[in-house]
Amino acid sequence: MPWRNTHNRWGHMAQLLHWSVAGLIFALMALGWIAELTPLSPGKLTLFYWHKSLGMLVLALVLVRLGWRAGNPAPPLPAGLPRWEPIMAHATHAFLYLLIILMPVSGWLINSASGIPFKIFWVLPLPAISPVSTQLEHIFESFHLVLFWVLAAVLLGHIGAALRHHFLLHNSILRRMLPFVSNEREDA
Ligand code: HEM
Ligand code: HEM
């Protein structure tokens, strides 16, 4: 089983990390809003516990992902794309990495400024990375919310581009990120 990337396909490790982080981020977006809209209750606190724990898991997985990527170069995009497309794709991917790091870090900052002690998955104490301050807490909350909308917009573009390549341009770009799917369209 090819765990490493090949010249024309993402390896299983990169695929596993891409799809697990994607699934977690969609879940966190929903969980964030549900927790936010739930009236104050023990249930609301449990929702936030899960939100914060899974959010910190995303941060860890993104760091693993970047480490894996550093030792395992990305497969080059298929030839024949217009010149702007690889530039646009690389810029979007770099921005996505930045956003999925800043999103959990801003959550971590909210939690630190609130001064509420928190243990990731009820086990690992999360150290504070900011002084306790209500004013800072509100600033970090606004930052978390703005990042959410920016991430949602960039993701729409990312997903739209992947679907366009698959359904309109009929190339292998989506297939090479999918597990259990052959790469037969590679040269199409
Ligand atoms: C929260 C959701 C998602 C995030 C944060 C995300 C992020 C990323 C990033 C950062 C890359 C670049 C990988 C690298 O060069 O190391 C990438 C690649 C890719 N993503 Fe996503 N993605 C998400 C969801 C999706 C979805 C839903 C689709 C499909 C509809 C998709 C399709 C792809 C494809 C096909 C590639 C590979 C592009 C290539 O071969 O160059 N992604 N994604
Ligand atoms: C990729 C990771 C994350 C995503 C996509 C995400 C998304 C969201 C969303 C959509 C909301 C509701 C809208 C808002 O009020 O901002 C929210 C709220 C919140 N999140 Fe996150 N979050 C992530 C990580 C984290 C982490 C790691 C923490 C803490 C350690 C955290 C703490 C919070 C808090 C405290 C709120 C409530 C903010 C308020 O009352 O205004 N989040 N998050």
mmCIF file of C-alpha atoms in Angstrom, residues 13-166:
data_model
loop_
_atom_site.group_PDB
_atom_site.id
_atom_site.type_symbol
_atom_site.label_atom_id
_atom_site.label_comp_id
_atom_site.label_asym_id
_atom_site.label_seq_id
_atom_site.Cartn_x
_atom_site.Cartn_y
_atom_site.Cartn_z
ATOM 1 C CA MET A 13 -1.072 9.124 4.708
ATOM 2 C CA ALA A 14 -1.695 12.474 2.977
ATOM 3 C CA GLN A 15 -5.234 11.348 2.057
ATOM 4 C CA LEU A 16 -5.971 10.166 5.592
ATOM 5 C CA LEU A 17 -4.756 13.477 7.028
ATOM 6 C CA HIS A 18 -6.599 15.597 4.427
ATOM 7 C CA TRP A 19 -9.970 13.847 4.927
ATOM 8 C CA SER A 20 -9.772 13.476 8.705
ATOM 9 C CA VAL A 21 -8.921 17.194 9.109
ATOM 10 C CA ALA A 22 -11.672 18.126 6.594
ATOM 11 C CA GLY A 23 -14.270 16.003 8.444
ATOM 12 C CA LEU A 24 -13.218 17.414 11.816
ATOM 13 C CA ILE A 25 -13.396 21.005 10.556
ATOM 14 C CA PHE A 26 -16.921 20.582 9.182
ATOM 15 C CA ALA A 27 -17.944 18.965 12.496
ATOM 16 C CA LEU A 28 -16.285 21.804 14.462
ATOM 17 C CA MET A 29 -18.072 24.475 12.464
ATOM 18 C CA ALA A 30 -21.441 22.855 13.225
ATOM 19 C CA LEU A 31 -20.504 22.124 16.845
ATOM 20 C CA GLY A 32 -19.280 25.725 17.354
ATOM 21 C CA TRP A 33 -22.607 27.163 16.212
ATOM 22 C CA ILE A 34 -24.738 24.588 18.052
ATOM 23 C CA ALA A 35 -22.784 25.181 21.289
ATOM 24 C CA GLU A 36 -23.003 28.946 20.814
ATOM 25 C CA LEU A 37 -26.799 28.880 20.267
ATOM 26 C CA THR A 38 -27.548 26.421 23.118
ATOM 27 C CA PRO A 39 -28.890 28.160 26.262
ATOM 28 C CA LEU A 40 -26.547 28.069 29.261
ATOM 29 C CA SER A 41 -26.766 24.529 30.692
ATOM 30 C CA PRO A 42 -24.485 21.557 31.480
ATOM 31 C CA GLY A 43 -25.212 20.379 27.901
ATOM 32 C CA LYS A 44 -23.786 23.613 26.483
ATOM 33 C CA LEU A 45 -20.588 23.135 28.498
ATOM 34 C CA THR A 46 -20.252 19.540 27.246
ATOM 35 C CA LEU A 47 -20.671 20.742 23.636
ATOM 36 C CA PHE A 48 -17.912 23.305 24.197
ATOM 37 C CA TYR A 49 -15.729 20.631 25.816
ATOM 38 C CA TRP A 50 -15.991 18.546 22.659
ATOM 39 C CA HIS A 51 -15.541 21.626 20.448
ATOM 40 C CA LYS A 52 -12.346 22.703 22.179
ATOM 41 C CA SER A 53 -10.907 19.161 22.442
ATOM 42 C CA LEU A 54 -11.551 18.326 18.777
ATOM 43 C CA GLY A 55 -10.269 21.788 17.802
ATOM 44 C CA MET A 56 -6.961 21.129 19.577
ATOM 45 C CA LEU A 57 -6.842 17.713 17.865
ATOM 46 C CA VAL A 58 -7.101 19.538 14.509
ATOM 47 C CA LEU A 59 -4.149 21.738 15.465
ATOM 48 C CA ALA A 60 -2.065 18.634 16.279
ATOM 49 C CA LEU A 61 -3.113 16.876 13.054
ATOM 50 C CA VAL A 62 -2.288 19.936 10.920
ATOM 51 C CA LEU A 63 1.207 20.059 12.439
ATOM 52 C CA VAL A 64 1.663 16.328 11.735
ATOM 53 C CA ARG A 65 0.366 16.965 8.221
ATOM 54 C CA LEU A 66 2.852 19.762 7.549
ATOM 55 C CA GLY A 67 5.671 17.622 8.963
ATOM 56 C CA TRP A 68 4.683 14.695 6.731
ATOM 57 C CA ARG A 69 4.426 17.029 3.742
ATOM 58 C CA ALA A 70 7.923 18.420 4.389
ATOM 59 C CA GLY A 71 9.430 14.941 4.072
ATOM 60 C CA ASN A 72 7.178 13.824 1.262
ATOM 61 C CA PRO A 73 6.802 16.252 -1.661
ATOM 62 C CA ALA A 74 3.359 16.915 -3.155
ATOM 63 C CA PRO A 75 2.646 15.311 -6.533
ATOM 64 C CA PRO A 76 2.992 17.999 -9.218
ATOM 65 C CA LEU A 77 -0.253 19.158 -10.829
ATOM 66 C CA PRO A 78 -1.022 17.551 -14.193
ATOM 67 C CA ALA A 79 0.482 19.353 -17.203
ATOM 68 C CA GLY A 80 -1.718 21.380 -19.508
ATOM 69 C CA LEU A 81 -3.454 23.581 -16.935
ATOM 70 C CA PRO A 82 -3.560 27.314 -17.713
ATOM 71 C CA ARG A 83 -0.678 29.155 -16.028
ATOM 72 C CA TRP A 84 -2.853 30.919 -13.437
ATOM 73 C CA GLU A 85 -4.294 27.693 -12.055
ATOM 74 C CA PRO A 86 -1.279 26.169 -10.274
ATOM 75 C CA ILE A 87 -0.451 29.635 -8.881
ATOM 76 C CA MET A 88 -4.004 30.036 -7.612
ATOM 77 C CA ALA A 89 -4.099 26.462 -6.249
ATOM 78 C CA HIS A 90 -0.816 26.837 -4.336
ATOM 79 C CA ALA A 91 -1.823 30.220 -2.909
ATOM 80 C CA THR A 92 -5.221 28.845 -1.788
ATOM 81 C CA HIS A 93 -3.663 25.756 -0.211
ATOM 82 C CA ALA A 94 -1.090 27.851 1.693
ATOM 83 C CA PHE A 95 -3.886 30.159 2.900
ATOM 84 C CA LEU A 96 -5.983 27.132 3.963
ATOM 85 C CA TYR A 97 -3.071 25.809 6.040
ATOM 86 C CA LEU A 98 -2.729 29.226 7.673
ATOM 87 C CA LEU A 99 -6.461 29.395 8.426
ATOM 88 C CA ILE A 100 -6.688 25.900 9.912
ATOM 89 C CA ILE A 101 -3.813 26.794 12.244
ATOM 90 C CA LEU A 102 -5.148 30.232 13.213
ATOM 91 C CA MET A 103 -8.661 28.890 13.824
ATOM 92 C CA PRO A 104 -7.685 26.596 16.744
ATOM 93 C CA VAL A 105 -5.018 29.026 17.992
ATOM 94 C CA SER A 106 -7.649 31.808 18.229
ATOM 95 C CA GLY A 107 -9.940 29.385 20.127
ATOM 96 C CA TRP A 108 -7.043 28.563 22.445
ATOM 97 C CA LEU A 109 -6.539 32.322 22.985
ATOM 98 C CA ILE A 110 -10.248 32.780 23.896
ATOM 99 C CA ASN A 111 -9.990 29.961 26.390
ATOM 100 C CA SER A 112 -6.778 31.389 27.883
ATOM 101 C CA ALA A 113 -8.144 34.938 28.199
ATOM 102 C CA SER A 114 -11.309 33.603 29.872
ATOM 103 C CA GLY A 115 -9.135 32.095 32.624
ATOM 104 C CA ILE A 116 -11.295 28.940 32.716
ATOM 105 C CA PRO A 117 -9.085 25.874 33.256
ATOM 106 C CA PHE A 118 -9.585 23.317 30.502
ATOM 107 C CA LYS A 119 -8.354 19.743 29.943
ATOM 108 C CA ILE A 120 -8.230 18.427 26.360
ATOM 109 C CA PHE A 121 -10.474 15.313 26.256
ATOM 110 C CA TRP A 122 -10.799 15.634 30.039
ATOM 111 C CA VAL A 123 -7.117 14.603 30.453
ATOM 112 C CA LEU A 124 -4.462 16.993 29.153
ATOM 113 C CA PRO A 125 -4.421 20.449 30.792
ATOM 114 C CA LEU A 126 -4.291 23.223 28.172
ATOM 115 C CA PRO A 127 -1.691 25.848 29.201
ATOM 116 C CA ALA A 128 -2.662 29.532 28.928
ATOM 117 C CA ILE A 129 -1.129 31.521 26.058
ATOM 118 C CA SER A 130 -2.585 34.907 27.007
ATOM 119 C CA PRO A 131 -3.213 36.886 30.191
ATOM 120 C CA VAL A 132 -6.691 36.617 31.716
ATOM 121 C CA SER A 133 -8.699 39.617 30.467
ATOM 122 C CA THR A 134 -12.333 40.091 29.445
ATOM 123 C CA GLN A 135 -11.316 42.719 26.910
ATOM 124 C CA LEU A 136 -8.818 40.367 25.239
ATOM 125 C CA GLU A 137 -11.373 37.553 25.386
ATOM 126 C CA HIS A 138 -13.804 39.650 23.301
ATOM 127 C CA ILE A 139 -11.090 40.535 20.784
ATOM 128 C CA PHE A 140 -10.137 36.852 20.382
ATOM 129 C CA GLU A 141 -13.820 35.907 20.037
ATOM 130 C CA SER A 142 -14.208 38.393 17.171
ATOM 131 C CA PHE A 143 -11.032 37.024 15.590
ATOM 132 C CA HIS A 144 -12.367 33.409 15.870
ATOM 133 C CA LEU A 145 -15.656 34.461 14.245
ATOM 134 C CA VAL A 146 -14.036 36.416 11.378
ATOM 135 C CA LEU A 147 -11.667 33.502 10.726
ATOM 136 C CA PHE A 148 -14.678 31.187 10.558
ATOM 137 C CA TRP A 149 -16.301 33.264 7.776
ATOM 138 C CA VAL A 150 -13.019 33.629 5.862
ATOM 139 C CA LEU A 151 -12.396 29.869 6.126
ATOM 140 C CA ALA A 152 -15.965 29.103 4.988
ATOM 141 C CA ALA A 153 -15.528 31.361 1.921
ATOM 142 C CA VAL A 154 -12.103 29.947 0.966
ATOM 143 C CA LEU A 155 -13.419 26.395 1.414
ATOM 144 C CA LEU A 156 -16.313 27.081 -0.955
ATOM 145 C CA GLY A 157 -13.738 28.082 -3.593
ATOM 146 C CA HIS A 158 -11.552 25.032 -2.800
ATOM 147 C CA ILE A 159 -14.434 22.559 -3.023
ATOM 148 C CA GLY A 160 -15.837 24.287 -6.114
ATOM 149 C CA ALA A 161 -12.427 24.006 -7.825
ATOM 150 C CA ALA A 162 -12.131 20.288 -6.937
ATOM 151 C CA LEU A 163 -15.629 19.554 -8.294
ATOM 152 C CA ARG A 164 -14.979 21.630 -11.445
ATOM 153 C CA HIS A 165 -11.832 19.610 -12.202
ATOM 154 C CA HIS A 166 -13.695 16.354 -11.701
#
